[in-house]
PDB file of C-alpha atoms and ligand atoms in Angstrom:
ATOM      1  CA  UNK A   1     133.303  15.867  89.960  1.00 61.00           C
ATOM      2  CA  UNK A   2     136.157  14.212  88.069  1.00 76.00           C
ATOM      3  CA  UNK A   3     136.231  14.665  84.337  1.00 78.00           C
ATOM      4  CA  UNK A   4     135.310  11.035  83.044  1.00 85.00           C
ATOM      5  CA  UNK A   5     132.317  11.220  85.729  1.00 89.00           C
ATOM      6  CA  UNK A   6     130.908  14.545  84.463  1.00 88.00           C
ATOM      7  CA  UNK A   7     131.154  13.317  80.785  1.00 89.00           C
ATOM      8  CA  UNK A   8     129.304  10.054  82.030  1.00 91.00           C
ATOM      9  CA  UNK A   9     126.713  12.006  83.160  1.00 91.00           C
ATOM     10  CA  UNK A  10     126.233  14.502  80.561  1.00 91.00           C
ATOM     11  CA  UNK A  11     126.253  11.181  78.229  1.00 92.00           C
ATOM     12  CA  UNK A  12     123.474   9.737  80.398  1.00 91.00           C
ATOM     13  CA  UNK A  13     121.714  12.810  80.381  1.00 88.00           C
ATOM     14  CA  UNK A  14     121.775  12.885  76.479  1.00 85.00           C
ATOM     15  CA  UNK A  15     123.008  16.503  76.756  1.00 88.00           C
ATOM     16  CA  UNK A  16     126.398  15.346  74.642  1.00 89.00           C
ATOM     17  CA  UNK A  17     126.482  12.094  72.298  1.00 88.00           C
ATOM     18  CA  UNK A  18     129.054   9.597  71.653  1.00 89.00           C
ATOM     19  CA  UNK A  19     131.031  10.428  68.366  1.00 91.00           C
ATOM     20  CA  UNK A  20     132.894   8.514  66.052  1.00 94.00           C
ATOM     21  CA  UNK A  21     135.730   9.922  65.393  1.00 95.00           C
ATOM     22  CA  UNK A  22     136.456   8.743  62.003  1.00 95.00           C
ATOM     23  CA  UNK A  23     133.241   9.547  60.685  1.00 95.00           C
ATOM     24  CA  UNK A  24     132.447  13.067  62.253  1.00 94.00           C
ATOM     25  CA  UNK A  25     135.829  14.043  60.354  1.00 95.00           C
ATOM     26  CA  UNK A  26     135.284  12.208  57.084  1.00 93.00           C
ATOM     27  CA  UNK A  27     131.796  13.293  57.169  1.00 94.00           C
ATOM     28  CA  UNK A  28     132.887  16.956  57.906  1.00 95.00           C
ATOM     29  CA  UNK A  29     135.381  17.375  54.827  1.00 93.00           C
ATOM     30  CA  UNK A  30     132.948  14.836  52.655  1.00 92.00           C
ATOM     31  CA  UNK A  31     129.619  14.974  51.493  1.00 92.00           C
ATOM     32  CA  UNK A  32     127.616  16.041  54.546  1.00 92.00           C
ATOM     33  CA  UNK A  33     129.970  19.258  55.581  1.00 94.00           C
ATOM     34  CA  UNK A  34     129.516  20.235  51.974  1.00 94.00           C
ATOM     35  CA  UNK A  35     125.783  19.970  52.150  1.00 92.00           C
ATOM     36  CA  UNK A  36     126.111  22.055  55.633  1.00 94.00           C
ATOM     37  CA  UNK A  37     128.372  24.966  54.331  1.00 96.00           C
ATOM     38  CA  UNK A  38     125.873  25.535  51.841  1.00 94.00           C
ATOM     39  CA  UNK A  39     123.395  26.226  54.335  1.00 95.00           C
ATOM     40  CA  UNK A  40     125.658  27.880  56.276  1.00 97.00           C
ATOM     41  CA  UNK A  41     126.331  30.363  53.300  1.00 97.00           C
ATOM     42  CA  UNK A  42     122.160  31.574  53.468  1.00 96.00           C
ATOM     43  CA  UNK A  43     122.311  31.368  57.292  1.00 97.00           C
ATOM     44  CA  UNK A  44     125.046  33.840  57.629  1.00 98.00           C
ATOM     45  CA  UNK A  45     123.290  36.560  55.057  1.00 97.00           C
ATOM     46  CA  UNK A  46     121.135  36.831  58.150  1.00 97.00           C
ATOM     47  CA  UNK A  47     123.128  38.046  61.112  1.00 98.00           C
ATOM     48  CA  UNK A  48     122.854  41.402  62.563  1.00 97.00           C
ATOM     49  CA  UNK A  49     126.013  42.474  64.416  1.00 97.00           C
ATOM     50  CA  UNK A  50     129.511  41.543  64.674  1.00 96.00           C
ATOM     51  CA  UNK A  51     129.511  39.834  68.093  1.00 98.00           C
ATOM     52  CA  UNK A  52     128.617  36.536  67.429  1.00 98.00           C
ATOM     53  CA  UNK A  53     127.721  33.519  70.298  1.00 98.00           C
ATOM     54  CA  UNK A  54     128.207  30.300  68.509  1.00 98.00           C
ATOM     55  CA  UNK A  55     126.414  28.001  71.491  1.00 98.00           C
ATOM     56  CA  UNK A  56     126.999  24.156  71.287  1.00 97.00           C
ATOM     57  CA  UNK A  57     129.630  24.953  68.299  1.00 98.00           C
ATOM     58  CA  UNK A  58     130.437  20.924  67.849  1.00 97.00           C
ATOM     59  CA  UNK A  59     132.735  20.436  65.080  1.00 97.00           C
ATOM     60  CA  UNK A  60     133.177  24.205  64.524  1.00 97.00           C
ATOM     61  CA  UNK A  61     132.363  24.668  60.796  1.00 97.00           C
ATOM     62  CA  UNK A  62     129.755  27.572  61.302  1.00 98.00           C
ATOM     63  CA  UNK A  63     132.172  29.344  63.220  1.00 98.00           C
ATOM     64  CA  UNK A  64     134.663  28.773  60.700  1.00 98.00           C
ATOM     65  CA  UNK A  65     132.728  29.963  58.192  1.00 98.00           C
ATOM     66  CA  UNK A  66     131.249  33.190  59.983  1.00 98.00           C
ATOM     67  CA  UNK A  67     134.987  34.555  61.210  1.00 98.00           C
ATOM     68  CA  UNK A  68     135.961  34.007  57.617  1.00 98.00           C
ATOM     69  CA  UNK A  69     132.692  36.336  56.346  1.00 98.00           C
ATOM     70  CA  UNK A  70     134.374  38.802  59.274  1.00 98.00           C
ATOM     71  CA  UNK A  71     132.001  38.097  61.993  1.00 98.00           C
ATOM     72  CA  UNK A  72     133.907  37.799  65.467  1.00 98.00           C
ATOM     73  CA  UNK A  73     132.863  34.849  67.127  1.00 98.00           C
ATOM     74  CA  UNK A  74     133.258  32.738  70.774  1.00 98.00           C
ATOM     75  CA  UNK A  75     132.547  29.137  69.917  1.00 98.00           C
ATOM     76  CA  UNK A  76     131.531  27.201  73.529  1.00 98.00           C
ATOM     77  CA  UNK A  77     130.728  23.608  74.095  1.00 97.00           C
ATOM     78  CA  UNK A  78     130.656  21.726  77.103  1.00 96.00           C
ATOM     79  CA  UNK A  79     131.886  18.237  74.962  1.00 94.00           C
ATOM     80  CA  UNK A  80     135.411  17.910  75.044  1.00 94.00           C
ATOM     81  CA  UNK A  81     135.539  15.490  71.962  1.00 94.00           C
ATOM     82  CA  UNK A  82     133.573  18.139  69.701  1.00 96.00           C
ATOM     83  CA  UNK A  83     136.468  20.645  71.142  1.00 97.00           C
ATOM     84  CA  UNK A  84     139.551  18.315  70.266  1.00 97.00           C
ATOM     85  CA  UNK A  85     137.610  17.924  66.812  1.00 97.00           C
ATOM     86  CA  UNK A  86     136.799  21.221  66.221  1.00 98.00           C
ATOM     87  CA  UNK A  87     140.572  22.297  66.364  1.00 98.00           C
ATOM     88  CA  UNK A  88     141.371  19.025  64.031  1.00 97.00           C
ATOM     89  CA  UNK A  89     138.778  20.329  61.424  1.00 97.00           C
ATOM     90  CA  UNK A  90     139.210  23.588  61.531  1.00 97.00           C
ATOM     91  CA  UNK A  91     142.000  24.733  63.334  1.00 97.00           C
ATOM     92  CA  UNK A  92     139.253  26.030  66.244  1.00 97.00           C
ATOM     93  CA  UNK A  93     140.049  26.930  69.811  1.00 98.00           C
ATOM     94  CA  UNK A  94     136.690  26.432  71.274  1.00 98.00           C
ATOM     95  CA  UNK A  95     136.020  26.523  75.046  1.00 98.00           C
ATOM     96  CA  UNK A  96     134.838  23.876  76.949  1.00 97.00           C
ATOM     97  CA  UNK A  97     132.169  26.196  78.978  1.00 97.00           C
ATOM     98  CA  UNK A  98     128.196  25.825  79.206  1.00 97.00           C
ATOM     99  CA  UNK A  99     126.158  28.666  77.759  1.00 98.00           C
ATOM    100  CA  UNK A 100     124.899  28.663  81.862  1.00 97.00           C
ATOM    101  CA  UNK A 101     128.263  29.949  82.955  1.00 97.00           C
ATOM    102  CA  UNK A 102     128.749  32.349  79.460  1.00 98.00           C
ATOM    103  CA  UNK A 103     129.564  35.521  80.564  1.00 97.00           C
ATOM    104  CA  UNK A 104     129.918  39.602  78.491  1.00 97.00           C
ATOM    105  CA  UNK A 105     127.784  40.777  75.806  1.00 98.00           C
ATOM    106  CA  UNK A 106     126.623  39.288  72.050  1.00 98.00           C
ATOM    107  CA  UNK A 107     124.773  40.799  69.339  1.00 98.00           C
ATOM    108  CA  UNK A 108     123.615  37.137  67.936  1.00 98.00           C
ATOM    109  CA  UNK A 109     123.528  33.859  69.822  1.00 98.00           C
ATOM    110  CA  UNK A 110     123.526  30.652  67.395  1.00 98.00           C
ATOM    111  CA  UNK A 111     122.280  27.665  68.478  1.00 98.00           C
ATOM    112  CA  UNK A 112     122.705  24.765  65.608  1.00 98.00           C
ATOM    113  CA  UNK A 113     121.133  21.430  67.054  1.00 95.00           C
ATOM    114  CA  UNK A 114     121.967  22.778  70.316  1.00 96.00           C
ATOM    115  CA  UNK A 115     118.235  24.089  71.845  1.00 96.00           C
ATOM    116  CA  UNK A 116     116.939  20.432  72.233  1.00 92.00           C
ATOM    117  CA  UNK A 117     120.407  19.967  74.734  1.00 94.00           C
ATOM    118  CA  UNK A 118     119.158  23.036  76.708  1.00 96.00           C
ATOM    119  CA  UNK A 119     116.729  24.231  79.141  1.00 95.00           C
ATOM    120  CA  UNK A 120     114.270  26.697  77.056  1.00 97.00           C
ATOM    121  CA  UNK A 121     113.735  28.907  80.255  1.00 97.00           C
ATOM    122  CA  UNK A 122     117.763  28.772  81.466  1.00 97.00           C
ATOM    123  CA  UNK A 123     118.600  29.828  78.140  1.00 98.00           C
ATOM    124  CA  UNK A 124     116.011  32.277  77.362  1.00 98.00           C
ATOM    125  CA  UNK A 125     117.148  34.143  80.781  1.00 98.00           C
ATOM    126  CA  UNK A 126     121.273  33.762  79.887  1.00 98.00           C
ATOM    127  CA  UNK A 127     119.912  35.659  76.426  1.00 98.00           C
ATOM    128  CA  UNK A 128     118.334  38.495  78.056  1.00 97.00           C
ATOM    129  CA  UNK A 129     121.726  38.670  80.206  1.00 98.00           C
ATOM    130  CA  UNK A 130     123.875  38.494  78.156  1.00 98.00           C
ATOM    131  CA  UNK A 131     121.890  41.210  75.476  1.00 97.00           C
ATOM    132  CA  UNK A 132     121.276  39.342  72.607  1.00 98.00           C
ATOM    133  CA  UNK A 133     119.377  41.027  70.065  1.00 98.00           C
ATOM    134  CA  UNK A 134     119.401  38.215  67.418  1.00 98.00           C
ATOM    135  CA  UNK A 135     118.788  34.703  67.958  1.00 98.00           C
ATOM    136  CA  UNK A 136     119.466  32.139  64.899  1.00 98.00           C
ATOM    137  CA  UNK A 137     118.544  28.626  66.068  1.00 98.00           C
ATOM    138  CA  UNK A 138     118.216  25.520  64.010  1.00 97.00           C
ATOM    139  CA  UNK A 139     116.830  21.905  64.659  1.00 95.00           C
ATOM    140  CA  UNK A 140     115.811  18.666  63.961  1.00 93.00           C
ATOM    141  CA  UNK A 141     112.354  18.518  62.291  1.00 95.00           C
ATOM    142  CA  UNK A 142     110.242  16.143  64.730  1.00 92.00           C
ATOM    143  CA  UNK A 143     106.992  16.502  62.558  1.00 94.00           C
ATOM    144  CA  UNK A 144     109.405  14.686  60.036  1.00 95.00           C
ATOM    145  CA  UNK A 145     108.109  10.571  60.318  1.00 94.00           C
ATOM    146  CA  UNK A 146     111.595   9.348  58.443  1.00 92.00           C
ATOM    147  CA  UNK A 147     113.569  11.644  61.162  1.00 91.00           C
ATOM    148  CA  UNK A 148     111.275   9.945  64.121  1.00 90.00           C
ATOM    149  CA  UNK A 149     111.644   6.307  62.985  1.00 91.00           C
ATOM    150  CA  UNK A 150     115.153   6.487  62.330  1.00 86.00           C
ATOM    151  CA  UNK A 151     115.833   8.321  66.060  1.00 85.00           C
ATOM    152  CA  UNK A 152     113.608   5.333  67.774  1.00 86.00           C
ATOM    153  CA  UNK A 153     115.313   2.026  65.341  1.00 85.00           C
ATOM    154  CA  UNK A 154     118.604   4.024  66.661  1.00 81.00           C
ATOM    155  CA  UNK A 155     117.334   4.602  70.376  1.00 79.00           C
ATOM    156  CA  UNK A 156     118.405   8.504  69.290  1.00 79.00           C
ATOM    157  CA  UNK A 157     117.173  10.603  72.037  1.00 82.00           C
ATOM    158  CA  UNK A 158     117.547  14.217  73.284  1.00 81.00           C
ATOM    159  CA  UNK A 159     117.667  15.500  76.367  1.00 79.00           C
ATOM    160  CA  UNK A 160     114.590  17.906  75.561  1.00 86.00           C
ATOM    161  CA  UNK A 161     112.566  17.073  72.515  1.00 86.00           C
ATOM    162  CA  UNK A 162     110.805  20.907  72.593  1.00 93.00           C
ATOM    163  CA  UNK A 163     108.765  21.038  68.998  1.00 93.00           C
ATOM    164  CA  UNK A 164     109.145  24.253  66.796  1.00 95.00           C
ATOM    165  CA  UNK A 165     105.737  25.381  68.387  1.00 95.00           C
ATOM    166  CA  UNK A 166     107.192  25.317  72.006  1.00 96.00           C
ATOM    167  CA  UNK A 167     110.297  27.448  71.100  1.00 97.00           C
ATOM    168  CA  UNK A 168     108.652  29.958  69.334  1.00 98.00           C
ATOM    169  CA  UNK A 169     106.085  30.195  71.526  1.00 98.00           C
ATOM    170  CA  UNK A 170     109.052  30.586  74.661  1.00 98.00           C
ATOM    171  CA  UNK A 171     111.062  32.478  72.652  1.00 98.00           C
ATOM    172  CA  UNK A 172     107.969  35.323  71.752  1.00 98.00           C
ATOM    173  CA  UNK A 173     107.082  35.209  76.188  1.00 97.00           C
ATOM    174  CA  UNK A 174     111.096  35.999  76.195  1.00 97.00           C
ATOM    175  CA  UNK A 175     110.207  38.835  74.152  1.00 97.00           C
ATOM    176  CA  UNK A 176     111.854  37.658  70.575  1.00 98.00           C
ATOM    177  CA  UNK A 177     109.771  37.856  67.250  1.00 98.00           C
ATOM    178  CA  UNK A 178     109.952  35.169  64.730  1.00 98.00           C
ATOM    179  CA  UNK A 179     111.491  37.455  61.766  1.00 98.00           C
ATOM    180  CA  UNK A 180     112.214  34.496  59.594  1.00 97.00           C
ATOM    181  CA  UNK A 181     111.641  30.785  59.350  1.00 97.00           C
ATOM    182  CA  UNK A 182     112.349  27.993  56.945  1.00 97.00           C
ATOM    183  CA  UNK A 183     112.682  24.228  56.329  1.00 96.00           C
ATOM    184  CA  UNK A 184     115.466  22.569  54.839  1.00 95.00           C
ATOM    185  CA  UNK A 185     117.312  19.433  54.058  1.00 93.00           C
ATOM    186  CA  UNK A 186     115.644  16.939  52.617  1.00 94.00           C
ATOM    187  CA  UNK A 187     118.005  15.079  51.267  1.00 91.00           C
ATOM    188  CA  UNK A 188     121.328  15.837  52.796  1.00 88.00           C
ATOM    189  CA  UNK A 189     121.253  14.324  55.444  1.00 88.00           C
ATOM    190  CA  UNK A 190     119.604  11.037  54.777  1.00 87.00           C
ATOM    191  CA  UNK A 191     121.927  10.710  52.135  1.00 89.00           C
ATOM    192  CA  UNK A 192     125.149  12.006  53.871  1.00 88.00           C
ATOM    193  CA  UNK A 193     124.505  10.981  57.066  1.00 87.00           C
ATOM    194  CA  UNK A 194     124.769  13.556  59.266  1.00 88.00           C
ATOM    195  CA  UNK A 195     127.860  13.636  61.813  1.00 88.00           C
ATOM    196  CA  UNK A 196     127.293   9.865  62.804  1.00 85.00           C
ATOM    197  CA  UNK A 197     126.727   7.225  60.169  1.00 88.00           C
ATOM    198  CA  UNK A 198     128.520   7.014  57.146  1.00 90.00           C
ATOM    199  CA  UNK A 199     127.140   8.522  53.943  1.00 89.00           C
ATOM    200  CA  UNK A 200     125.370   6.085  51.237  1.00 88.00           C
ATOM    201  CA  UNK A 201     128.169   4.979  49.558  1.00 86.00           C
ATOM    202  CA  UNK A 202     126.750   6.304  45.487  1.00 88.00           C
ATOM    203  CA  UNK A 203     126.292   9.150  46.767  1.00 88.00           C
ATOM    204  CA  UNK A 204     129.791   9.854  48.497  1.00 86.00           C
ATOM    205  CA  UNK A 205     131.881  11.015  45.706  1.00 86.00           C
ATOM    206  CA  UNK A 206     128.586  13.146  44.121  1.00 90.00           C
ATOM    207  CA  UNK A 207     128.444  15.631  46.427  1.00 90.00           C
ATOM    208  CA  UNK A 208     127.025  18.389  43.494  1.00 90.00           C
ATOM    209  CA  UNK A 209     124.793  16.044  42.219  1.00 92.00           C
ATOM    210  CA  UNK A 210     123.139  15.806  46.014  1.00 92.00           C
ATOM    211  CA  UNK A 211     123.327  19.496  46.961  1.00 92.00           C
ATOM    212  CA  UNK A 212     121.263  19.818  43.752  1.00 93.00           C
ATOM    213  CA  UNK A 213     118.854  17.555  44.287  1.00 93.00           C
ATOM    214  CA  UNK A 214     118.794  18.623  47.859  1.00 93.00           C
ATOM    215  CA  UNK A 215     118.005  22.100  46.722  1.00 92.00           C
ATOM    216  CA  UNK A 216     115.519  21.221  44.125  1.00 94.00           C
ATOM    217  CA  UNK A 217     113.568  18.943  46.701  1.00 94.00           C
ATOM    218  CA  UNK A 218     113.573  21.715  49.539  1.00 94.00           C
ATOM    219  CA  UNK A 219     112.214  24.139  46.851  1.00 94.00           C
ATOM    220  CA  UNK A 220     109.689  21.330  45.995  1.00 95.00           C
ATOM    221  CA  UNK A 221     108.398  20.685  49.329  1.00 94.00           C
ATOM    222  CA  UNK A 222     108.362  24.446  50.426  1.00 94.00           C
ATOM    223  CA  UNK A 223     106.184  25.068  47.376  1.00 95.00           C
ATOM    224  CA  UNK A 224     104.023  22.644  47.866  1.00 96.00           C
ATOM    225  CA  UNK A 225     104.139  23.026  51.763  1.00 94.00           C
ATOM    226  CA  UNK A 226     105.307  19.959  52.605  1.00 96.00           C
ATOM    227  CA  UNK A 227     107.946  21.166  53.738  1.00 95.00           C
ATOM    228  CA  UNK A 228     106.949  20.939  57.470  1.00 96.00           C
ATOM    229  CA  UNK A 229     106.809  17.105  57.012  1.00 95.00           C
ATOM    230  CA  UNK A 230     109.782  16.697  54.343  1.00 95.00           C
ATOM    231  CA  UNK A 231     112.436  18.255  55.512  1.00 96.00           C
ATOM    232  CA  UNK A 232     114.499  17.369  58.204  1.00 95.00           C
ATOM    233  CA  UNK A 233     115.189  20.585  59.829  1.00 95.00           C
ATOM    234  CA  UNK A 234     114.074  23.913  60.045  1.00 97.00           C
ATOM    235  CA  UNK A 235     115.752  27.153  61.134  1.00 98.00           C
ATOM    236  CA  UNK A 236     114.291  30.315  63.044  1.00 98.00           C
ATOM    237  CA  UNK A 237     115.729  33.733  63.321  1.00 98.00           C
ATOM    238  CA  UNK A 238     114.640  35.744  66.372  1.00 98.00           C
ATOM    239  CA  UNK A 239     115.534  39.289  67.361  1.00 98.00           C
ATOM    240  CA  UNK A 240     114.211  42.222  70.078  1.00 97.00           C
TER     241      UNK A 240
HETATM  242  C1  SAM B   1     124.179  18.072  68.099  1.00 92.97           C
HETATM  243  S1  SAM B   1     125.586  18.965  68.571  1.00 92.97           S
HETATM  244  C2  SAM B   1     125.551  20.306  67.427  1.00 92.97           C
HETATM  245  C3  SAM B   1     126.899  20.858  67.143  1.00 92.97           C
HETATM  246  C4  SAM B   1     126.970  21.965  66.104  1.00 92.97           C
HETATM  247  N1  SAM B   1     126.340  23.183  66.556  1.00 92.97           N
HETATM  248  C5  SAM B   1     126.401  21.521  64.797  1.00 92.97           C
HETATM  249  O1  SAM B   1     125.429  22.109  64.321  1.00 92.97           O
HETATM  250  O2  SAM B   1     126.913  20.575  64.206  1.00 92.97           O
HETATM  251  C6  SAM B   1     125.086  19.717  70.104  1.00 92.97           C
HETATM  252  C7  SAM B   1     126.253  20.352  70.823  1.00 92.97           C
HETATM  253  O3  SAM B   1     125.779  21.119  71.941  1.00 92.97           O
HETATM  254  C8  SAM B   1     126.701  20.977  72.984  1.00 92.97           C
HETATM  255  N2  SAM B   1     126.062  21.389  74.244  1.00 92.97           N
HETATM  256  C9  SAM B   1     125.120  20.727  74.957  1.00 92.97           C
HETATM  257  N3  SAM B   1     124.785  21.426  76.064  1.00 92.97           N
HETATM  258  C10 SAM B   1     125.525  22.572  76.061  1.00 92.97           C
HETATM  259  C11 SAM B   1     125.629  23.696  76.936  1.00 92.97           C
HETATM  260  N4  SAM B   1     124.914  23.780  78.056  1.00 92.97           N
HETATM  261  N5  SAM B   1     126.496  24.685  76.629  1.00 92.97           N
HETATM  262  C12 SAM B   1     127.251  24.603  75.495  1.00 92.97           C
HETATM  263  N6  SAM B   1     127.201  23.554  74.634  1.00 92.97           N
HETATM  264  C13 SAM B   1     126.348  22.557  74.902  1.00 92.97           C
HETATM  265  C14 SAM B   1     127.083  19.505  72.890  1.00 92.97           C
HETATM  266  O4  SAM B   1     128.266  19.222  73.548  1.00 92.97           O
HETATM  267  C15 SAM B   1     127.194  19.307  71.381  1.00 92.97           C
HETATM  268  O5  SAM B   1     128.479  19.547  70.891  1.00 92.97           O
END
């Protein structure tokens, strides 16, 4: 298949998304990467191992930020425009292959708003091939109404919408245990946008003021367990 076709079809398919260019890069070094690297900073206490799989990379800032904490890591993705941005960003060679095809041995796969791209059962029988004892995976909250209405008003949609029940149910038959589990962003990303609409302009330039707030609302909602409806993801860490 020639290269525009197969990127047609993985477009129609909803398994990549169009990107802006201009905003996935402003949005990385503004408001919204800040609000992601300080996730990123709890998420990488977590790993177990040095061989890291970082599946559907994108934009490459979590493998940025776990080869600078040491960890040696393969960043794939099957979207050539993430790949030319992810070298832009971060000075990242990713490469352009499908977990499917991912060959050798990992001691932690990451999947960051990748799983809903993916078959579960494909993936959950790459994992057991290629021996990975951790699994950190993160997604979009779809018990969240503000996260639902915004993804139908945007005709948003996934190629798999699997709920957090459904992975960890496919991911404990594939012989993981949940070890950890939380909810987070509340306000990061309806305030900075994600990776593709613009940030609310007052809250552009006060990035501490949001990752603040952001934190104090997650802590809010988690102690009030509202989380599961609040925020608008939530992250799971597997391991055998
Ligand atoms: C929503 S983006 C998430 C990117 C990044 N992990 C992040 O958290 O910002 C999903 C990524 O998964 C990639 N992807 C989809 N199917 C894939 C596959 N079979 N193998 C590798 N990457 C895949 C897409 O190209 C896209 O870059």
């Amino acid at each position: 298949m020639g290269q525009d076709k197969e990127r047609r079809k993985l477009l129609r398919d909803n398994i990549i998304h169009e990107i802006d260019r201009e905003i996935a890069v402003a949005n990385s070094r503004g408001l919204y990467g800040r609000v992601l690297r300080k996730h990123y900073q709890r998420v990488i206490r977590e790993l177990r191992g040095t061989r890291v799989l970082d599946c559907g990379c994108g934009f490459g800032l979590l493998t940025s930020m776990c080869r600078e904490a040491g960890f040696s890591v393969r960043p794939i993705d099957v979207d050539e425009v993430s790949i030319e941005l992810a070298h832009e960003i971060h000075g990242i060679e990713a490469e352009n292959t499908s977990l499917y095809d991912v060959q050798g041995e990992y001691d932690v796969a990451l999947f960051f708003d990748v799983i809903s791209h993916l078959s579960l059962d494909r993936t959950l029988d790459k994992l057991r091939e290629i021996d990975a004892r951790q699994v950190i995976l993160s997604d979009s909250n779809l018990a969240n109404l503000a996260l639902r209405l915004y993804r139908s008003l945007h005709g948003h949609e996934e190629h798999a919408e699997w709920s957090r029940r459904e992975i960890v149910e496919a991911f404990g038959q594939g012989g993981y245990s949940l070890r950890a589990s939380w909810y987070y962003d509340v306000l990061g990303l309806p305030l900075g946008g994600g990776f593709l609409r613009r940030p609310l302009p007052f809250f552009e330039k006060r990035s501490d003021l949001v990752c603040r707030l952001d934190d104090g609302m997650t802590r809010l909602a988690a102690g009030t367990r509202l989380d599961r409806w609040a925020a608008f993801r939530y992250l799971l860490v597997f391991e055998r």
